[in-house]
mmCIF file of C-alpha atoms in Angstrom:
data_model
loop_
_atom_site.group_PDB
_atom_site.id
_atom_site.type_symbol
_atom_site.label_atom_id
_atom_site.label_comp_id
_atom_site.label_asym_id
_atom_site.label_seq_id
_atom_site.Cartn_x
_atom_site.Cartn_y
_atom_site.Cartn_z
ATOM 1 C CA MET A 1 12.806 -8.769 -21.863
ATOM 2 C CA ALA A 2 16.036 -8.126 -19.964
ATOM 3 C CA GLU A 3 16.209 -4.499 -20.410
ATOM 4 C CA ILE A 4 12.317 -4.097 -19.688
ATOM 5 C CA ASN A 5 13.006 -6.219 -16.438
ATOM 6 C CA ASP A 6 15.649 -3.903 -15.712
ATOM 7 C CA LEU A 7 13.742 -0.630 -16.486
ATOM 8 C CA MET A 8 11.347 -1.897 -13.880
ATOM 9 C CA ALA A 9 13.750 -2.511 -11.229
ATOM 10 C CA PHE A 10 14.921 0.891 -11.872
ATOM 11 C CA VAL A 11 11.179 2.285 -11.302
ATOM 12 C CA SER A 12 10.637 0.548 -8.594
ATOM 13 C CA VAL A 13 13.548 1.950 -6.573
ATOM 14 C CA VAL A 14 12.403 5.191 -7.518
ATOM 15 C CA GLN A 15 9.227 4.654 -6.583
ATOM 16 C CA ALA A 16 9.619 3.104 -3.328
ATOM 17 C CA GLY A 17 12.874 5.638 -2.732
ATOM 18 C CA GLY A 18 15.888 2.818 -1.646
ATOM 19 C CA PHE A 19 16.587 -0.481 -2.907
ATOM 20 C CA ARG A 20 15.759 -2.213 0.527
ATOM 21 C CA ASP A 21 12.130 -0.913 0.399
ATOM 22 C CA ALA A 22 11.746 -1.560 -3.284
ATOM 23 C CA ALA A 23 13.196 -4.871 -2.290
ATOM 24 C CA ARG A 24 10.386 -5.484 0.306
ATOM 25 C CA ALA A 25 8.147 -4.575 -2.186
ATOM 26 C CA GLY A 26 8.900 -6.694 -4.974
ATOM 27 C CA ASP A 27 10.056 -9.424 -3.189
ATOM 28 C CA ILE A 28 13.495 -9.418 -4.592
ATOM 29 C CA SER A 29 16.615 -9.116 -3.278
ATOM 30 C CA ALA A 30 18.320 -5.566 -2.808
ATOM 31 C CA SER A 31 21.532 -6.418 -4.428
ATOM 32 C CA GLY A 32 19.359 -7.754 -7.484
ATOM 33 C CA LEU A 33 17.685 -4.542 -8.101
ATOM 34 C CA SER A 34 21.515 -2.687 -7.285
ATOM 35 C CA ALA A 35 22.969 -4.795 -10.070
ATOM 36 C CA ALA A 36 19.652 -4.418 -12.416
ATOM 37 C CA VAL A 37 20.432 -0.661 -12.363
ATOM 38 C CA ARG A 38 24.023 -0.783 -12.792
ATOM 39 C CA ARG A 39 23.532 -2.921 -15.743
ATOM 40 C CA LEU A 40 21.058 -0.283 -17.167
ATOM 41 C CA GLU A 41 23.373 2.629 -16.247
ATOM 42 C CA THR A 42 25.871 0.863 -18.225
ATOM 43 C CA LYS A 43 23.902 0.346 -21.107
ATOM 44 C CA LEU A 44 22.973 3.484 -21.696
ATOM 45 C CA GLY A 45 26.098 5.099 -20.515
ATOM 46 C CA VAL A 46 24.668 8.036 -17.717
ATOM 47 C CA ARG A 47 24.014 7.511 -14.154
ATOM 48 C CA LEU A 48 20.325 7.114 -13.167
ATOM 49 C CA LEU A 49 20.486 7.013 -9.171
ATOM 50 C CA ASN A 50 22.569 9.307 -7.089
ATOM 51 C CA ARG A 51 23.142 6.798 -4.136
ATOM 52 C CA THR A 52 24.304 8.262 -0.429
ATOM 53 C CA THR A 53 24.229 5.646 2.408
ATOM 54 C CA ARG A 54 21.128 7.562 3.319
ATOM 55 C CA SER A 55 19.439 7.651 0.411
ATOM 56 C CA VAL A 56 18.562 7.187 -3.440
ATOM 57 C CA ALA A 57 17.213 9.494 -5.738
ATOM 58 C CA PRO A 58 17.116 9.925 -9.652
ATOM 59 C CA THR A 59 19.376 12.315 -11.142
ATOM 60 C CA GLU A 60 18.284 14.630 -13.962
ATOM 61 C CA ALA A 61 19.042 11.974 -16.788
ATOM 62 C CA GLY A 62 16.958 9.241 -14.516
ATOM 63 C CA GLN A 63 14.104 11.620 -13.607
ATOM 64 C CA ARG A 64 13.067 12.679 -17.956
ATOM 65 C CA LEU A 65 13.992 8.911 -18.162
ATOM 66 C CA ILE A 66 10.700 7.988 -15.025
ATOM 67 C CA GLU A 67 8.775 10.877 -16.809
ATOM 68 C CA ARG A 68 9.192 9.265 -20.051
ATOM 69 C CA LEU A 69 8.368 5.674 -18.877
ATOM 70 C CA ALA A 70 5.633 6.443 -16.994
ATOM 71 C CA PRO A 71 2.984 6.752 -19.337
ATOM 72 C CA ALA A 72 4.293 3.425 -21.134
ATOM 73 C CA LEU A 73 4.527 1.619 -17.858
ATOM 74 C CA THR A 74 0.744 2.783 -17.257
ATOM 75 C CA GLU A 75 -0.484 1.206 -20.743
ATOM 76 C CA MET A 76 1.235 -1.665 -19.734
ATOM 77 C CA GLU A 77 -0.572 -2.174 -16.693
ATOM 78 C CA ALA A 78 -3.345 -1.563 -17.860
ATOM 79 C CA ALA A 79 -2.926 -3.975 -20.510
ATOM 80 C CA LEU A 80 -2.039 -6.897 -18.107
ATOM 81 C CA ASP A 81 -4.962 -6.121 -15.924
ATOM 82 C CA VAL A 82 -7.178 -6.635 -18.707
ATOM 83 C CA LEU A 83 -6.627 -10.899 -17.812
ATOM 84 C CA ASN A 84 -8.034 -9.807 -14.601
ATOM 85 C CA GLY A 85 -11.434 -10.314 -16.636
ATOM 86 C CA PHE A 86 -10.908 -14.080 -17.084
ATOM 87 C CA ARG A 87 -10.117 -14.890 -13.824
ATOM 88 C CA ASP A 88 -12.813 -15.780 -10.961
ATOM 89 C CA GLN A 89 -11.201 -13.063 -8.424
ATOM 90 C CA PRO A 90 -9.426 -9.935 -9.303
ATOM 91 C CA ALA A 91 -5.873 -10.130 -8.006
ATOM 92 C CA GLY A 92 -2.757 -7.718 -7.800
ATOM 93 C CA THR A 93 -1.652 -5.176 -5.846
ATOM 94 C CA LEU A 94 -3.239 -2.511 -4.309
ATOM 95 C CA ARG A 95 -1.567 0.534 -3.291
ATOM 96 C CA LEU A 96 -3.478 3.213 -1.025
ATOM 97 C CA ASN A 97 -1.795 6.276 0.948
ATOM 98 C CA VAL A 98 -3.546 7.096 3.901
ATOM 99 C CA PRO A 99 -3.482 9.912 6.695
ATOM 100 C CA ALA A 100 -2.538 8.366 10.291
ATOM 101 C CA GLY A 101 -5.736 8.948 11.745
ATOM 102 C CA VAL A 102 -7.712 7.216 8.727
ATOM 103 C CA SER A 103 -5.020 4.098 9.243
ATOM 104 C CA ARG A 104 -5.857 3.899 12.859
ATOM 105 C CA THR A 105 -9.989 4.287 13.181
ATOM 106 C CA VAL A 106 -11.278 3.995 9.612
ATOM 107 C CA LEU A 107 -9.350 1.635 7.774
ATOM 108 C CA PRO A 108 -9.058 -1.745 9.483
ATOM 109 C CA PRO A 109 -12.286 -2.946 9.445
ATOM 110 C CA ILE A 110 -12.445 -2.317 5.657
ATOM 111 C CA VAL A 111 -9.381 -3.812 5.188
ATOM 112 C CA ILE A 112 -10.196 -6.635 6.668
ATOM 113 C CA GLY A 113 -13.202 -6.988 5.135
ATOM 114 C CA PHE A 114 -11.911 -6.362 1.831
ATOM 115 C CA MET A 115 -8.821 -8.676 1.826
ATOM 116 C CA GLN A 116 -11.075 -11.317 3.376
ATOM 117 C CA ARG A 117 -13.398 -11.165 0.258
ATOM 118 C CA TYR A 118 -10.470 -10.900 -1.949
ATOM 119 C CA PRO A 119 -7.581 -12.970 -1.087
ATOM 120 C CA ASP A 120 -5.243 -12.460 -4.319
ATOM 121 C CA ILE A 121 -5.102 -8.948 -3.896
ATOM 122 C CA ARG A 122 -1.810 -7.732 -2.018
ATOM 123 C CA MET A 123 -2.678 -4.294 -0.406
ATOM 124 C CA GLU A 124 0.508 -1.844 0.735
ATOM 125 C CA ILE A 125 -1.047 0.827 2.889
ATOM 126 C CA VAL A 126 1.733 3.777 3.139
ATOM 127 C CA VAL A 127 1.076 6.454 5.920
ATOM 128 C CA GLU A 128 1.336 9.726 5.295
ATOM 129 C CA ASP A 129 -0.022 12.627 6.697
ATOM 130 C CA SER A 130 0.944 15.625 4.259
ATOM 131 C CA PHE A 131 -0.972 16.095 0.892
ATOM 132 C CA VAL A 132 0.549 14.012 -2.009
ATOM 133 C CA ASP A 133 0.049 13.125 -6.161
ATOM 134 C CA VAL A 134 -0.934 9.711 -5.252
ATOM 135 C CA LEU A 135 0.345 8.488 -9.177
ATOM 136 C CA SER A 136 3.951 10.255 -8.463
ATOM 137 C CA ALA A 137 4.092 8.541 -4.750
ATOM 138 C CA GLY A 138 3.786 5.128 -7.081
ATOM 139 C CA CYS A 139 0.094 4.667 -5.308
ATOM 140 C CA ASP A 140 -2.906 3.760 -7.012
ATOM 141 C CA ALA A 141 -5.111 6.032 -4.775
ATOM 142 C CA GLY A 142 -4.698 8.030 -1.736
ATOM 143 C CA ILE A 143 -7.579 8.672 1.636
ATOM 144 C CA ARG A 144 -8.087 12.390 2.787
ATOM 145 C CA TYR A 145 -10.608 14.931 3.990
ATOM 146 C CA ASP A 146 -12.592 16.664 1.885
ATOM 147 C CA GLU A 147 -10.782 20.386 2.139
ATOM 148 C CA ARG A 148 -7.356 18.414 0.783
ATOM 149 C CA LEU A 149 -8.525 16.667 -2.177
ATOM 150 C CA GLU A 150 -6.828 17.496 -5.250
ATOM 151 C CA GLN A 151 -9.064 18.652 -8.453
ATOM 152 C CA ASP A 152 -9.438 16.434 -11.313
ATOM 153 C CA MET A 153 -9.973 13.179 -8.748
ATOM 154 C CA ILE A 154 -12.439 11.439 -8.062
ATOM 155 C CA ALA A 155 -13.785 11.031 -4.994
ATOM 156 C CA VAL A 156 -15.881 8.675 -3.338
ATOM 157 C CA PRO A 157 -16.670 8.554 0.513
ATOM 158 C CA LEU A 158 -15.291 5.973 2.866
ATOM 159 C CA GLY A 159 -16.221 5.213 6.668
ATOM 160 C CA PRO A 160 -18.740 7.380 8.684
ATOM 161 C CA ARG A 161 -19.838 10.505 7.038
ATOM 162 C CA VAL A 162 -19.499 12.296 10.058
ATOM 163 C CA GLU A 163 -16.743 12.706 12.699
ATOM 164 C CA ARG A 164 -15.881 14.988 15.403
ATOM 165 C CA PHE A 165 -13.086 16.754 17.392
ATOM 166 C CA ALA A 166 -12.733 16.153 21.082
ATOM 167 C CA THR A 167 -11.332 18.250 23.928
ATOM 168 C CA ALA A 168 -10.211 16.618 26.974
ATOM 169 C CA ALA A 169 -7.621 16.083 29.834
ATOM 170 C CA ALA A 170 -7.278 13.946 32.499
ATOM 171 C CA PRO A 171 -9.510 14.401 35.634
ATOM 172 C CA ALA A 172 -6.192 15.315 38.016
ATOM 173 C CA TYR A 173 -5.390 18.025 35.443
ATOM 174 C CA LEU A 174 -8.400 20.081 35.549
ATOM 175 C CA ASP A 175 -8.844 19.190 39.206
ATOM 176 C CA ALA A 176 -5.901 21.469 39.212
ATOM 177 C CA ARG A 177 -6.014 23.849 36.897
ATOM 178 C CA GLY A 178 -9.558 24.040 36.547
ATOM 179 C CA ARG A 179 -12.186 23.338 33.834
ATOM 180 C CA PRO A 180 -12.198 25.826 30.372
ATOM 181 C CA GLN A 181 -15.747 27.395 29.887
ATOM 182 C CA HIS A 182 -14.903 29.026 26.863
ATOM 183 C CA PRO A 183 -12.067 28.299 24.028
ATOM 184 C CA ARG A 184 -10.281 31.141 25.056
ATOM 185 C CA ASP A 185 -9.624 29.784 28.353
ATOM 186 C CA LEU A 186 -7.230 27.339 26.833
ATOM 187 C CA LEU A 187 -4.834 29.922 26.438
ATOM 188 C CA ALA A 188 -3.995 29.795 30.412
ATOM 189 C CA HIS A 189 -3.549 26.135 29.942
ATOM 190 C CA ASP A 190 -0.563 23.307 29.251
ATOM 191 C CA CYS A 191 -2.061 22.361 25.548
ATOM 192 C CA LEU A 192 -0.373 19.479 23.817
ATOM 193 C CA ARG A 193 0.142 20.563 20.078
ATOM 194 C CA GLY A 194 0.984 18.859 16.660
ATOM 195 C CA ARG A 195 2.487 19.860 13.865
ATOM 196 C CA PHE A 196 2.686 19.161 10.374
ATOM 197 C CA ALA A 197 5.578 17.560 8.213
ATOM 198 C CA SER A 198 5.320 20.976 6.035
ATOM 199 C CA GLY A 199 5.973 23.212 9.657
ATOM 200 C CA ALA A 200 2.272 24.339 9.851
ATOM 201 C CA MET A 201 1.081 23.886 13.435
ATOM 202 C CA PRO A 202 -3.116 24.013 13.054
ATOM 203 C CA LEU A 203 -4.612 26.532 15.052
ATOM 204 C CA TRP A 204 -7.463 24.428 17.438
ATOM 205 C CA GLU A 205 -11.138 25.902 15.942
ATOM 206 C CA PHE A 206 -14.188 25.628 18.025
ATOM 207 C CA GLU A 207 -17.873 26.463 17.014
ATOM 208 C CA ARG A 208 -20.804 27.045 18.885
ATOM 209 C CA ASP A 209 -24.377 28.839 17.020
ATOM 210 C CA GLY A 210 -22.775 30.222 14.216
ATOM 211 C CA GLU A 211 -19.857 31.511 16.487
ATOM 212 C CA VAL A 212 -15.839 30.459 15.780
ATOM 213 C CA VAL A 213 -13.519 30.841 17.345
ATOM 214 C CA ARG A 214 -9.882 29.643 16.587
ATOM 215 C CA VAL A 215 -6.854 29.971 19.302
ATOM 216 C CA ASP A 216 -3.204 29.255 19.379
ATOM 217 C CA PRO A 217 -2.553 27.917 22.592
ATOM 218 C CA SER A 218 0.947 26.798 24.178
ATOM 219 C CA GLY A 219 1.906 24.111 25.849
ATOM 220 C CA PRO A 220 5.007 21.398 27.033
ATOM 221 C CA LEU A 221 4.332 19.413 24.421
ATOM 222 C CA VAL A 222 4.509 19.679 19.934
ATOM 223 C CA VAL A 223 4.621 16.046 17.840
ATOM 224 C CA SER A 224 4.158 15.265 14.298
ATOM 225 C CA PRO A 225 1.140 13.208 13.696
ATOM 226 C CA GLY A 226 1.122 9.674 13.068
ATOM 227 C CA GLY A 227 2.716 6.808 14.960
ATOM 228 C CA ALA A 228 3.134 10.430 17.937
ATOM 229 C CA PHE A 229 -0.424 10.010 18.276
ATOM 230 C CA ASP A 230 -0.056 7.581 20.798
ATOM 231 C CA LEU A 231 2.510 10.082 22.490
ATOM 232 C CA LYS A 232 0.457 12.716 22.625
ATOM 233 C CA ILE A 233 -2.560 10.453 24.467
ATOM 234 C CA HIS A 234 -0.347 9.173 26.717
ATOM 235 C CA ALA A 235 0.900 12.043 27.613
ATOM 236 C CA ALA A 236 -2.745 13.816 28.125
ATOM 237 C CA VAL A 237 -3.760 10.431 30.275
ATOM 238 C CA SER A 238 -0.752 11.266 32.404
ATOM 239 C CA GLY A 239 -1.924 14.814 33.102
ATOM 240 C CA LEU A 240 0.317 16.826 31.391
ATOM 241 C CA GLY A 241 -2.494 18.862 29.498
ATOM 242 C CA VAL A 242 -5.151 19.450 27.644
ATOM 243 C CA ILE A 243 -5.469 17.359 24.058
ATOM 244 C CA HIS A 244 -7.677 18.349 20.750
ATOM 245 C CA LEU A 245 -7.854 15.425 18.652
ATOM 246 C CA TYR A 246 -10.059 13.197 16.908
ATOM 247 C CA GLU A 247 -12.828 11.720 19.101
ATOM 248 C CA GLU A 248 -12.480 8.319 18.319
ATOM 249 C CA LEU A 249 -8.747 8.219 18.798
ATOM 250 C CA LEU A 250 -9.481 9.417 22.919
ATOM 251 C CA ARG A 251 -12.681 7.273 22.957
ATOM 252 C CA PRO A 252 -11.841 4.005 24.813
ATOM 253 C CA HIS A 253 -9.404 6.933 27.336
ATOM 254 C CA LEU A 254 -13.290 9.137 27.698
ATOM 255 C CA ASP A 255 -14.961 5.891 28.092
ATOM 256 C CA SER A 256 -12.338 4.473 30.960
ATOM 257 C CA GLY A 257 -12.801 8.192 32.669
ATOM 258 C CA ALA A 258 -8.772 8.266 32.124
ATOM 259 C CA LEU A 259 -9.596 11.508 30.104
ATOM 260 C CA GLU A 260 -12.837 14.423 30.643
ATOM 261 C CA PRO A 261 -13.935 15.672 28.022
ATOM 262 C CA ILE A 262 -14.344 19.533 28.287
ATOM 263 C CA LEU A 263 -15.908 22.384 26.042
ATOM 264 C CA GLU A 264 -18.390 19.371 24.590
ATOM 265 C CA SER A 265 -20.917 22.271 23.247
ATOM 266 C CA TRP A 266 -17.938 23.702 20.821
ATOM 267 C CA CYS A 267 -16.568 20.904 19.413
ATOM 268 C CA GLN A 268 -16.860 20.571 15.815
ATOM 269 C CA ASP A 269 -18.095 17.708 13.801
ATOM 270 C CA PHE A 270 -16.626 17.318 10.180
ATOM 271 C CA SER A 271 -17.515 15.373 7.154
ATOM 272 C CA GLY A 272 -15.743 11.880 6.921
ATOM 273 C CA PRO A 273 -12.708 11.312 4.990
ATOM 274 C CA PHE A 274 -13.155 10.142 0.617
ATOM 275 C CA LEU A 275 -11.600 7.331 -1.400
ATOM 276 C CA TYR A 276 -9.900 9.717 -4.493
ATOM 277 C CA TYR A 277 -8.445 8.352 -7.030
ATOM 278 C CA PRO A 278 -7.283 9.399 -11.056
ATOM 279 C CA GLY A 279 -10.782 9.693 -13.262
ATOM 280 C CA ARG A 280 -8.754 7.492 -15.704
ATOM 281 C CA ARG A 281 -11.112 5.520 -18.202
ATOM 282 C CA HIS A 282 -9.358 1.787 -16.904
ATOM 283 C CA LEU A 283 -9.166 1.053 -13.371
ATOM 284 C CA PRO A 284 -6.962 -1.641 -12.650
ATOM 285 C CA ALA A 285 -8.881 -4.560 -11.036
ATOM 286 C CA PRO A 286 -7.436 -4.356 -7.529
ATOM 287 C CA LEU A 287 -8.544 -0.523 -7.132
ATOM 288 C CA ARG A 288 -12.269 -1.149 -9.327
ATOM 289 C CA ALA A 289 -12.781 -3.960 -6.846
ATOM 290 C CA PHE A 290 -11.759 -2.049 -3.694
ATOM 291 C CA VAL A 291 -14.309 1.190 -5.248
ATOM 292 C CA ASP A 292 -16.755 -1.462 -5.284
ATOM 293 C CA PHE A 293 -16.253 -2.835 -1.714
ATOM 294 C CA VAL A 294 -16.213 1.068 -0.257
ATOM 295 C CA LYS A 295 -19.113 1.864 -2.222
ATOM 296 C CA ALA A 296 -20.819 -1.053 -0.974
ATOM 297 C CA ALA A 297 -20.007 -0.733 2.789
ATOM 298 C CA THR A 298 -20.221 3.259 3.179
ATOM 299 C CA PRO A 299 -23.218 4.229 4.488
ATOM 300 C CA ALA A 300 -25.502 7.286 2.455
#
């Protein structure tokens, strides 16, 4: 049992990417995890982790061990999860990987309702805009839009089925610089852009009456998604330029008049997000409960 505990400690550190994050997730001290990994390395006679002051990553031997352990750990989790069938309420941990926009606009009412319904389930939300392998990331499921879903995954609609982009700027900015009448007019404006972690800077896409226009405007500010959404929105409200973002993120400022919508007839609708997870026969009880909750809460 001691060896199993040390193996589980090693796996948790690798999945979390460090001792501190693993300690927070597992309610155990970082020093306890470090001691467990050292014991395991001593017993096996090989180094399993490369440690620096900034990061922890598996060695080649550690990666091989993780790959061989993964199926066994999945079976162990499934075996323990069978006991959930004897509970009045499912219990355990549900780990979701979600993009920043969804975490701010779609997920809050769903998570609150779910946790009120299932108080014995603990949720861990990892906010990440790049596409990831949810299993390799140590998550049970992910949320993404349909163009970014991985093949061979089960996808369940979640939240509003139609969302919309909005393009807007502060009234004072538009009074000074003019109001664009066509998407190509944006090339003469200061535009507030976003860049993915991969380095890609998505074009701004518009559509009207079957005509699709993609523009690559420039401007004074480029931010990464996530928490930087707030910075970009604040910059737009302050009159620094034009913003093109999910309408729900801009809604409070559009309603207050701090931002004025432009090119409304060109702004695209797009399908809402999906909860996706591996199509395996046995779902952990927390994930099964969440899937059922989402299906019941999402409009057809």
